[in-house]
């Protein structure tokens, strides 16, 4: 075993079942390990490196900011934080942004907004947050409580109270849940990422939005994975014709540095006041400068290109040998294979294509700007591996 791997195994907490690969460098959608072996990156660090590894414009934005000032604390103004918030508001119609450092923190902020809004308006007993079964909202004790998957909960009781889960795509159950609880907000992923790339039904999402409005319950959309161009729209909710009250995002926003954002609409933009929330690293100028260089480039042309590549992937894989179905939106794609997804991913790794799993599916989250020829090459390998007899 190489030094990189053996040292990691000895000293890093054993919370990840890592693949037998140590990445040492990369460029765009290609990565290299310590032996010089080349990989095509079909996971982009779980949808983080939106424009690939060591993207020239992103590196320039980050390094220029690094040489000016790397951190100030939130006691002072810095330019990138305000510029990023302005860009996000322009692209969504939202009015205020709170910055944290991860998806979980973005959701923590949303939950605090919902509880304070409801407490101010209806009373502090209106604290329940409704989320969906099979959802994923993060690893903190509160966002685990939000996550609708019991197996994540078992070892860490007691979790933060005040979360109830209801099945996806069942509007009657959603209606009952809202009726039977003192609800502050409904929090959903339009496409459940970790849950298996499950695209929610349009009708369910729209009816849920109406229900939220009728009951003065906030509609909050977790766009940590689906956001920032991933689905072929700036945010996945834009595919559904809804106007959420709160949008959370992270992963692809930063292009590779830790950042999370909670976007608030007019209705809730001023719910949080001085001292109600904070983060030492939140709005860090280097992370924000990188994110500005990402968000500025997610324009109509890029989104059209994401859609075009998505169609290409669906066409290439649908009906191929060993592939039962292809689901997803944009460049967030789930592949149900005849053989176990984990075996497919392992064999693709060996053949130099890095893919992810999501429950029983192979999951693809390539960089938004993956070149067509590289994408084509990766799909050939995935098809070849999927077609292998059991
Ligand atoms: C990854 C993810 C999170 C958690 O993000 P972290 O940055 O790991 O805290 C939350 N929600 C969704 C939908 C995610 O995909």
Short mmCIF file of N, CA, C and O in Angstrom, two decimals, residues 217-341:
data_model
loop_
_atom_site.label_atom_id
_atom_site.label_comp_id
_atom_site.label_asym_id
_atom_site.label_seq_id
_atom_site.Cartn_x
_atom_site.Cartn_y
_atom_site.Cartn_z
N UNK A 217 -47.34 28.01 5.64
CA UNK A 217 -46.22 27.15 6.00
C UNK A 217 -45.13 27.46 4.97
O UNK A 217 -45.43 27.61 3.79
N UNK A 218 -43.90 27.59 5.40
CA UNK A 218 -42.84 27.92 4.43
C UNK A 218 -42.53 26.72 3.54
O UNK A 218 -42.47 25.59 4.02
N UNK A 219 -42.32 26.99 2.26
CA UNK A 219 -41.84 25.95 1.35
C UNK A 219 -40.33 26.16 1.17
O UNK A 219 -39.90 27.20 0.66
N UNK A 220 -39.57 25.17 1.60
CA UNK A 220 -38.11 25.29 1.56
C UNK A 220 -37.56 24.16 0.68
O UNK A 220 -37.94 23.01 0.82
N UNK A 221 -36.71 24.53 -0.27
CA UNK A 221 -36.18 23.56 -1.21
C UNK A 221 -34.69 23.37 -0.96
O UNK A 221 -33.93 24.34 -0.94
N UNK A 222 -34.31 22.11 -0.75
CA UNK A 222 -32.89 21.77 -0.54
C UNK A 222 -32.26 21.52 -1.90
O UNK A 222 -32.48 20.49 -2.54
N UNK A 223 -31.48 22.50 -2.34
CA UNK A 223 -30.81 22.44 -3.65
C UNK A 223 -29.30 22.25 -3.45
O UNK A 223 -28.50 22.73 -4.25
N UNK A 224 -28.94 21.57 -2.37
CA UNK A 224 -27.51 21.37 -2.10
C UNK A 224 -26.87 20.60 -3.25
O UNK A 224 -25.78 20.94 -3.72
N UNK A 225 -27.58 19.58 -3.73
CA UNK A 225 -27.02 18.77 -4.82
C UNK A 225 -27.56 19.18 -6.19
O UNK A 225 -26.85 19.12 -7.19
N UNK A 226 -28.83 19.59 -6.23
CA UNK A 226 -29.50 19.86 -7.51
C UNK A 226 -29.24 21.27 -8.04
O UNK A 226 -29.63 21.57 -9.16
N UNK A 227 -28.62 22.11 -7.22
CA UNK A 227 -28.51 23.53 -7.57
C UNK A 227 -27.37 23.87 -8.51
O UNK A 227 -26.59 23.02 -8.92
N UNK A 228 -27.30 25.15 -8.87
CA UNK A 228 -26.15 25.71 -9.57
C UNK A 228 -25.93 25.07 -10.94
O UNK A 228 -24.80 24.72 -11.29
N UNK A 229 -27.02 24.91 -11.68
CA UNK A 229 -26.94 24.46 -13.07
C UNK A 229 -27.02 22.96 -13.26
O UNK A 229 -27.14 22.48 -14.40
N UNK A 230 -26.97 22.22 -12.21
CA UNK A 230 -26.88 20.75 -12.28
C UNK A 230 -27.99 20.11 -13.13
O UNK A 230 -27.75 19.18 -13.88
N UNK A 231 -29.23 20.62 -13.00
CA UNK A 231 -30.35 19.98 -13.71
C UNK A 231 -30.67 20.62 -15.06
O UNK A 231 -31.65 20.27 -15.69
N UNK A 232 -29.84 21.57 -15.47
CA UNK A 232 -30.13 22.27 -16.73
C UNK A 232 -30.90 23.56 -16.51
O UNK A 232 -31.16 24.31 -17.44
N UNK A 233 -31.29 23.81 -15.26
CA UNK A 233 -31.80 25.13 -14.84
C UNK A 233 -30.87 25.60 -13.73
O UNK A 233 -30.16 24.79 -13.14
N UNK A 234 -30.93 26.90 -13.43
CA UNK A 234 -30.05 27.41 -12.37
C UNK A 234 -30.31 26.63 -11.07
O UNK A 234 -29.38 26.17 -10.42
N UNK A 235 -31.58 26.50 -10.70
CA UNK A 235 -31.96 25.66 -9.56
C UNK A 235 -33.07 24.70 -10.00
O UNK A 235 -33.88 25.05 -10.87
N UNK A 236 -33.09 23.51 -9.41
CA UNK A 236 -34.02 22.47 -9.86
C UNK A 236 -35.48 22.90 -9.72
O UNK A 236 -36.32 22.50 -10.52
N UNK A 237 -35.79 23.72 -8.70
CA UNK A 237 -37.20 24.13 -8.50
C UNK A 237 -37.72 24.86 -9.72
O UNK A 237 -38.93 24.90 -9.98
N UNK A 238 -36.83 25.45 -10.52
CA UNK A 238 -37.24 26.20 -11.71
C UNK A 238 -37.82 25.29 -12.79
O UNK A 238 -38.52 25.74 -13.69
N UNK A 239 -37.55 23.99 -12.69
CA UNK A 239 -38.18 23.02 -13.59
C UNK A 239 -39.63 22.74 -13.18
O UNK A 239 -40.36 22.07 -13.90
N UNK A 240 -40.03 23.21 -12.00
CA UNK A 240 -41.33 22.84 -11.43
C UNK A 240 -42.33 23.98 -11.39
O UNK A 240 -43.46 23.79 -10.97
N UNK A 241 -41.91 25.17 -11.79
CA UNK A 241 -42.82 26.32 -11.78
C UNK A 241 -43.31 26.69 -10.39
O UNK A 241 -44.47 27.04 -10.22
N UNK A 242 -42.46 26.59 -9.40
CA UNK A 242 -42.82 26.99 -8.04
C UNK A 242 -41.92 28.13 -7.58
O UNK A 242 -40.86 28.35 -8.15
N UNK A 243 -42.36 28.85 -6.54
CA UNK A 243 -41.56 29.93 -5.96
C UNK A 243 -41.34 29.64 -4.48
O UNK A 243 -42.16 30.04 -3.65
N UNK A 244 -40.27 28.96 -4.15
CA UNK A 244 -40.06 28.62 -2.74
C UNK A 244 -39.78 29.86 -1.89
O UNK A 244 -39.37 30.91 -2.40
N UNK A 245 -40.00 29.72 -0.58
CA UNK A 245 -39.70 30.80 0.36
C UNK A 245 -38.23 30.79 0.75
O UNK A 245 -37.67 31.83 1.08
N UNK A 246 -37.65 29.59 0.76
CA UNK A 246 -36.25 29.44 1.15
C UNK A 246 -35.61 28.41 0.22
O UNK A 246 -36.23 27.38 -0.09
N UNK A 247 -34.39 28.69 -0.23
CA UNK A 247 -33.63 27.74 -1.06
C UNK A 247 -32.27 27.56 -0.40
O UNK A 247 -31.61 28.55 -0.07
N UNK A 248 -31.88 26.32 -0.19
CA UNK A 248 -30.53 26.09 0.35
C UNK A 248 -29.67 25.45 -0.73
O UNK A 248 -30.15 24.68 -1.56
N UNK A 249 -28.39 25.82 -0.73
CA UNK A 249 -27.49 25.20 -1.70
C UNK A 249 -26.08 25.14 -1.13
O UNK A 249 -25.77 25.76 -0.12
N UNK A 250 -25.26 24.34 -1.77
CA UNK A 250 -23.85 24.19 -1.34
C UNK A 250 -23.09 23.51 -2.48
O UNK A 250 -22.97 24.09 -3.56
N UNK A 251 -22.64 22.28 -2.26
CA UNK A 251 -21.85 21.48 -3.21
C UNK A 251 -21.31 22.27 -4.42
O UNK A 251 -20.23 22.82 -4.34
N UNK A 252 -22.00 22.29 -5.53
CA UNK A 252 -21.48 22.88 -6.76
C UNK A 252 -21.32 24.39 -6.73
O UNK A 252 -20.68 24.98 -7.61
N UNK A 253 -21.89 25.05 -5.72
CA UNK A 253 -21.82 26.50 -5.61
C UNK A 253 -20.37 26.98 -5.54
O UNK A 253 -20.00 27.97 -6.17
N UNK A 254 -19.56 26.29 -4.78
CA UNK A 254 -18.20 26.78 -4.52
C UNK A 254 -17.18 26.31 -5.53
O UNK A 254 -16.05 26.80 -5.53
N UNK A 255 -17.53 25.35 -6.36
CA UNK A 255 -16.58 24.84 -7.35
C UNK A 255 -15.43 24.07 -6.73
O UNK A 255 -14.48 23.70 -7.43
N UNK A 256 -15.46 23.83 -5.43
CA UNK A 256 -14.40 23.04 -4.80
C UNK A 256 -13.98 23.52 -3.43
O UNK A 256 -13.31 22.79 -2.71
N UNK A 257 -14.38 24.72 -3.06
CA UNK A 257 -14.10 25.17 -1.69
C UNK A 257 -15.39 25.08 -0.88
O UNK A 257 -16.48 25.16 -1.43
N UNK A 258 -15.27 24.92 0.46
CA UNK A 258 -16.46 24.74 1.28
C UNK A 258 -17.29 26.02 1.36
O UNK A 258 -16.78 27.07 1.75
N UNK A 259 -18.54 25.90 0.98
CA UNK A 259 -19.47 27.03 1.10
C UNK A 259 -20.90 26.48 1.07
O UNK A 259 -21.17 25.50 0.37
N UNK A 260 -21.77 27.11 1.81
CA UNK A 260 -23.19 26.79 1.75
C UNK A 260 -23.95 28.10 1.80
O UNK A 260 -23.44 29.09 2.33
N UNK A 261 -25.14 28.10 1.23
CA UNK A 261 -25.92 29.34 1.22
C UNK A 261 -27.38 29.04 1.49
O UNK A 261 -27.91 28.04 1.01
N UNK A 262 -28.00 29.90 2.27
CA UNK A 262 -29.44 29.83 2.50
C UNK A 262 -30.03 31.10 1.90
O UNK A 262 -29.75 32.21 2.36
N UNK A 263 -30.83 30.93 0.84
CA UNK A 263 -31.43 32.05 0.12
C UNK A 263 -32.84 32.27 0.64
O UNK A 263 -33.62 31.31 0.72
N UNK A 264 -33.14 33.51 0.98
CA UNK A 264 -34.44 33.81 1.58
C UNK A 264 -35.24 34.78 0.72
O UNK A 264 -34.70 35.78 0.24
N UNK A 265 -36.52 34.48 0.56
CA UNK A 265 -37.41 35.34 -0.23
C UNK A 265 -37.78 36.58 0.59
O UNK A 265 -37.48 36.67 1.78
N UNK A 266 -38.48 37.48 -0.07
CA UNK A 266 -38.96 38.72 0.57
C UNK A 266 -39.64 38.44 1.91
O UNK A 266 -39.38 39.10 2.91
N UNK A 267 -40.50 37.40 1.89
CA UNK A 267 -41.32 37.10 3.08
C UNK A 267 -40.48 36.83 4.32
O UNK A 267 -40.87 37.18 5.42
N UNK A 268 -39.34 36.18 4.14
CA UNK A 268 -38.55 35.75 5.30
C UNK A 268 -37.17 36.39 5.37
O UNK A 268 -36.37 36.08 6.26
N UNK A 269 -36.90 37.31 4.44
CA UNK A 269 -35.57 37.89 4.32
C UNK A 269 -35.06 38.57 5.59
O UNK A 269 -33.86 38.62 5.84
N UNK A 270 -36.01 39.10 6.39
CA UNK A 270 -35.58 39.82 7.60
C UNK A 270 -35.94 39.09 8.88
O UNK A 270 -35.94 39.69 9.96
N UNK A 271 -36.24 37.80 8.76
CA UNK A 271 -36.58 37.02 9.96
C UNK A 271 -35.39 36.96 10.92
O UNK A 271 -35.54 37.11 12.12
N UNK A 272 -34.22 36.71 10.38
CA UNK A 272 -33.03 36.64 11.23
C UNK A 272 -32.43 38.03 11.40
O UNK A 272 -32.17 38.72 10.41
N UNK A 273 -32.23 38.42 12.65
CA UNK A 273 -31.62 39.71 12.93
C UNK A 273 -30.25 39.53 13.58
O UNK A 273 -29.75 38.40 13.70
N UNK A 274 -29.68 40.66 14.01
CA UNK A 274 -28.34 40.61 14.62
C UNK A 274 -28.27 39.58 15.73
O UNK A 274 -29.10 39.58 16.63
N UNK A 275 -27.28 38.70 15.63
CA UNK A 275 -27.05 37.73 16.70
C UNK A 275 -27.88 36.47 16.60
O UNK A 275 -27.66 35.52 17.35
N UNK A 276 -28.87 36.43 15.69
CA UNK A 276 -29.72 35.24 15.59
C UNK A 276 -29.00 34.06 14.95
O UNK A 276 -29.38 32.91 15.16
N UNK A 277 -28.01 34.35 14.13
CA UNK A 277 -27.27 33.26 13.47
C UNK A 277 -25.90 33.79 13.09
O UNK A 277 -25.71 35.01 13.00
N UNK A 278 -24.97 32.89 12.86
CA UNK A 278 -23.63 33.33 12.50
C UNK A 278 -22.73 32.16 12.19
O UNK A 278 -23.09 31.01 12.42
N UNK A 279 -21.56 32.46 11.63
CA UNK A 279 -20.58 31.44 11.31
C UNK A 279 -19.24 32.13 11.12
O UNK A 279 -19.15 33.11 10.37
N UNK A 280 -18.21 31.67 11.82
CA UNK A 280 -16.89 32.31 11.71
C UNK A 280 -16.41 32.33 10.26
O UNK A 280 -15.96 33.34 9.75
N UNK A 281 -16.54 31.16 9.61
CA UNK A 281 -16.01 31.06 8.24
C UNK A 281 -17.05 31.46 7.18
O UNK A 281 -16.70 31.61 6.01
N UNK A 282 -18.30 31.59 7.56
CA UNK A 282 -19.37 31.85 6.58
C UNK A 282 -19.10 33.11 5.78
O UNK A 282 -18.76 34.15 6.36
N UNK A 283 -19.24 33.02 4.46
CA UNK A 283 -18.99 34.18 3.60
C UNK A 283 -17.51 34.46 3.40
O UNK A 283 -17.13 35.55 2.97
N UNK A 284 -16.69 33.47 3.68
CA UNK A 284 -15.24 33.62 3.51
C UNK A 284 -14.91 34.18 2.12
O UNK A 284 -15.44 33.70 1.11
N UNK A 285 -14.06 35.22 2.05
CA UNK A 285 -13.83 35.89 0.77
C UNK A 285 -13.23 34.99 -0.32
O UNK A 285 -13.54 35.19 -1.50
N UNK A 286 -12.40 34.03 0.07
CA UNK A 286 -11.80 33.15 -0.95
C UNK A 286 -12.86 32.20 -1.51
O UNK A 286 -12.99 32.04 -2.74
N UNK A 287 -13.62 31.57 -0.61
CA UNK A 287 -14.69 30.67 -1.06
C UNK A 287 -15.70 31.43 -1.92
O UNK A 287 -16.15 30.95 -2.96
N UNK A 288 -16.04 32.67 -1.49
CA UNK A 288 -17.03 33.46 -2.24
C UNK A 288 -16.48 33.91 -3.60
O UNK A 288 -17.21 33.91 -4.59
N UNK A 289 -15.20 34.27 -3.65
CA UNK A 289 -14.61 34.69 -4.94
C UNK A 289 -14.65 33.52 -5.93
O UNK A 289 -14.96 33.69 -7.11
N UNK A 290 -14.35 32.32 -5.44
CA UNK A 290 -14.45 31.12 -6.29
C UNK A 290 -15.88 30.92 -6.76
O UNK A 290 -16.14 30.67 -7.94
N UNK A 291 -16.83 31.04 -5.84
CA UNK A 291 -18.24 30.83 -6.17
C UNK A 291 -18.73 31.87 -7.18
O UNK A 291 -19.51 31.55 -8.08
N UNK A 292 -18.28 33.11 -7.04
CA UNK A 292 -18.67 34.15 -8.02
C UNK A 292 -18.24 33.71 -9.42
O UNK A 292 -19.00 33.81 -10.39
N UNK A 293 -17.02 33.16 -9.53
CA UNK A 293 -16.53 32.77 -10.86
C UNK A 293 -17.33 31.60 -11.42
O UNK A 293 -17.40 31.40 -12.63
N UNK A 294 -17.94 30.80 -10.53
CA UNK A 294 -18.79 29.70 -10.99
C UNK A 294 -20.16 30.25 -11.42
O UNK A 294 -20.63 30.01 -12.54
N UNK A 295 -20.80 31.00 -10.52
CA UNK A 295 -22.18 31.44 -10.77
C UNK A 295 -22.25 32.39 -11.97
O UNK A 295 -23.20 32.34 -12.75
N UNK A 296 -21.22 33.23 -12.15
CA UNK A 296 -21.21 34.13 -13.31
C UNK A 296 -21.24 33.37 -14.64
O UNK A 296 -21.71 33.87 -15.64
N UNK A 297 -20.70 32.17 -14.64
CA UNK A 297 -20.60 31.41 -15.89
C UNK A 297 -21.79 30.49 -16.15
O UNK A 297 -21.86 29.87 -17.21
N UNK A 298 -22.68 30.36 -15.16
CA UNK A 298 -23.85 29.51 -15.39
C UNK A 298 -24.92 30.36 -16.08
O UNK A 298 -25.81 30.91 -15.44
N UNK A 299 -24.78 30.50 -17.38
CA UNK A 299 -25.69 31.34 -18.15
C UNK A 299 -26.57 30.45 -19.05
O UNK A 299 -26.48 29.23 -19.00
N UNK A 300 -27.41 31.09 -19.86
CA UNK A 300 -28.35 30.31 -20.69
C UNK A 300 -27.62 29.36 -21.62
O UNK A 300 -28.09 28.23 -21.86
N UNK A 301 -26.48 29.79 -22.16
CA UNK A 301 -25.75 28.93 -23.10
C UNK A 301 -25.24 27.69 -22.39
O UNK A 301 -25.35 26.56 -22.90
N UNK A 302 -24.70 27.86 -21.19
CA UNK A 302 -24.19 26.71 -20.44
C UNK A 302 -25.33 25.77 -20.06
O UNK A 302 -25.22 24.55 -20.19
N UNK A 303 -26.47 26.36 -19.63
CA UNK A 303 -27.61 25.53 -19.23
C UNK A 303 -28.14 24.73 -20.43
O UNK A 303 -28.49 23.56 -20.30
N UNK A 304 -28.17 25.37 -21.59
CA UNK A 304 -28.62 24.67 -22.81
C UNK A 304 -27.67 23.51 -23.12
O UNK A 304 -28.10 22.42 -23.53
N UNK A 305 -26.40 23.74 -22.88
CA UNK A 305 -25.40 22.71 -23.12
C UNK A 305 -25.56 21.53 -22.14
O UNK A 305 -25.41 20.37 -22.53
N UNK A 306 -25.88 21.85 -20.90
CA UNK A 306 -26.13 20.80 -19.89
C UNK A 306 -27.31 19.93 -20.36
O UNK A 306 -27.26 18.70 -20.31
N UNK A 307 -28.36 20.59 -20.85
CA UNK A 307 -29.54 19.85 -21.33
C UNK A 307 -29.19 18.97 -22.52
O UNK A 307 -29.67 17.83 -22.63
N UNK A 308 -28.37 19.51 -23.42
CA UNK A 308 -27.98 18.75 -24.61
C UNK A 308 -27.16 17.52 -24.22
O UNK A 308 -27.41 16.41 -24.72
N UNK A 309 -26.23 17.72 -23.30
CA UNK A 309 -25.42 16.58 -22.85
C UNK A 309 -26.28 15.56 -22.13
O UNK A 309 -26.07 14.35 -22.23
N UNK A 310 -27.27 16.05 -21.39
CA UNK A 310 -28.18 15.16 -20.66
C UNK A 310 -28.93 14.26 -21.65
O UNK A 310 -29.00 13.04 -21.47
N UNK A 311 -29.45 14.88 -22.70
CA UNK A 311 -30.17 14.09 -23.73
C UNK A 311 -29.25 13.03 -24.32
O UNK A 311 -29.66 11.89 -24.55
N UNK A 312 -28.02 13.44 -24.56
CA UNK A 312 -27.05 12.50 -25.12
C UNK A 312 -26.84 11.31 -24.19
O UNK A 312 -26.84 10.15 -24.63
N UNK A 313 -26.70 11.57 -22.88
CA UNK A 313 -26.49 10.49 -21.91
C UNK A 313 -27.71 9.56 -21.88
O UNK A 313 -27.57 8.33 -21.93
N UNK A 314 -28.91 10.15 -21.83
CA UNK A 314 -30.12 9.33 -21.79
C UNK A 314 -30.21 8.44 -23.03
O UNK A 314 -30.53 7.27 -22.94
N UNK A 315 -29.91 9.04 -24.19
CA UNK A 315 -29.99 8.25 -25.44
C UNK A 315 -28.95 7.15 -25.48
O UNK A 315 -29.22 6.03 -25.89
N UNK A 316 -27.75 7.47 -25.01
CA UNK A 316 -26.66 6.49 -25.08
C UNK A 316 -26.91 5.30 -24.16
O UNK A 316 -26.55 4.17 -24.49
N UNK A 317 -27.52 5.56 -23.00
CA UNK A 317 -27.62 4.50 -21.99
C UNK A 317 -28.97 3.79 -21.97
O UNK A 317 -29.04 2.61 -21.61
N UNK A 318 -30.05 4.48 -22.35
CA UNK A 318 -31.38 3.87 -22.26
C UNK A 318 -31.44 2.66 -23.18
O UNK A 318 -31.08 2.74 -24.35
N UNK A 319 -31.88 1.54 -22.64
CA UNK A 319 -32.04 0.33 -23.44
C UNK A 319 -30.75 -0.43 -23.70
O UNK A 319 -30.77 -1.48 -24.35
N UNK A 320 -29.62 0.07 -23.20
CA UNK A 320 -28.36 -0.65 -23.42
C UNK A 320 -28.35 -1.93 -22.58
O UNK A 320 -29.06 -2.04 -21.58
N UNK A 321 -27.53 -2.88 -23.00
CA UNK A 321 -27.48 -4.18 -22.33
C UNK A 321 -27.09 -3.99 -20.86
O UNK A 321 -26.16 -3.25 -20.54
N UNK A 322 -27.85 -4.63 -19.96
CA UNK A 322 -27.54 -4.58 -18.53
C UNK A 322 -28.05 -3.33 -17.85
O UNK A 322 -27.84 -3.14 -16.65
N UNK A 323 -28.73 -2.45 -18.61
CA UNK A 323 -29.27 -1.22 -18.01
C UNK A 323 -30.80 -1.27 -18.04
O UNK A 323 -31.40 -1.41 -19.10
N UNK A 324 -31.41 -1.20 -16.85
CA UNK A 324 -32.87 -1.31 -16.77
C UNK A 324 -33.55 0.01 -17.01
O UNK A 324 -34.55 0.09 -17.70
N UNK A 325 -33.03 1.06 -16.39
CA UNK A 325 -33.59 2.39 -16.69
C UNK A 325 -32.62 3.49 -16.32
O UNK A 325 -31.69 3.29 -15.53
N UNK A 326 -32.86 4.64 -16.93
CA UNK A 326 -32.04 5.82 -16.68
C UNK A 326 -32.98 6.90 -16.18
O UNK A 326 -34.02 7.16 -16.80
N UNK A 327 -32.64 7.51 -15.04
CA UNK A 327 -33.50 8.54 -14.45
C UNK A 327 -32.66 9.77 -14.14
O UNK A 327 -31.43 9.73 -14.18
N UNK A 328 -33.36 10.86 -13.83
CA UNK A 328 -32.64 12.07 -13.43
C UNK A 328 -32.98 13.24 -14.31
O UNK A 328 -33.96 13.21 -15.08
N UNK A 329 -32.20 14.28 -14.19
CA UNK A 329 -32.45 15.53 -14.91
C UNK A 329 -31.11 16.21 -15.12
O UNK A 329 -30.26 16.19 -14.22
N UNK A 330 -30.94 16.80 -16.29
CA UNK A 330 -29.68 17.48 -16.57
C UNK A 330 -28.51 16.53 -16.41
O UNK A 330 -28.56 15.39 -16.88
N UNK A 331 -27.47 16.96 -15.73
CA UNK A 331 -26.31 16.09 -15.51
C UNK A 331 -26.32 15.52 -14.10
O UNK A 331 -25.28 15.34 -13.47
N UNK A 332 -27.52 15.21 -13.62
CA UNK A 332 -27.71 14.46 -12.37
C UNK A 332 -28.48 13.21 -12.77
O UNK A 332 -29.69 13.25 -12.98
N UNK A 333 -27.73 12.11 -12.93
CA UNK A 333 -28.30 10.96 -13.61
C UNK A 333 -28.14 9.69 -12.77
O UNK A 333 -27.08 9.45 -12.18
N UNK A 334 -29.22 8.91 -12.68
CA UNK A 334 -29.19 7.63 -11.98
C UNK A 334 -29.41 6.51 -12.99
O UNK A 334 -30.26 6.62 -13.87
N UNK A 335 -28.63 5.45 -12.86
CA UNK A 335 -28.72 4.33 -13.79
C UNK A 335 -29.04 3.07 -12.99
O UNK A 335 -28.24 2.65 -12.15
N UNK A 336 -30.21 2.49 -13.26
CA UNK A 336 -30.56 1.21 -12.61
C UNK A 336 -29.99 0.11 -13.48
O UNK A 336 -30.39 -0.07 -14.62
N UNK A 337 -29.03 -0.61 -12.92
CA UNK A 337 -28.35 -1.66 -13.70
C UNK A 337 -28.84 -3.03 -13.24
O UNK A 337 -29.32 -3.19 -12.13
N UNK A 338 -28.69 -4.02 -14.11
CA UNK A 338 -29.07 -5.39 -13.76
C UNK A 338 -28.15 -5.89 -12.65
O UNK A 338 -28.60 -6.41 -11.64
N UNK A 339 -26.85 -5.70 -12.84
CA UNK A 339 -25.89 -6.07 -11.79
C UNK A 339 -25.87 -4.99 -10.69
O UNK A 339 -26.30 -3.86 -10.93
N UNK A 340 -25.36 -5.35 -9.53
CA UNK A 340 -25.33 -4.40 -8.41
C UNK A 340 -24.55 -3.14 -8.79
O UNK A 340 -23.46 -3.22 -9.38
N UNK A 341 -25.13 -1.99 -8.43
CA UNK A 341 -24.50 -0.70 -8.77
C UNK A 341 -23.08 -0.63 -8.20
O UNK A 341 -22.17 -0.11 -8.85
#
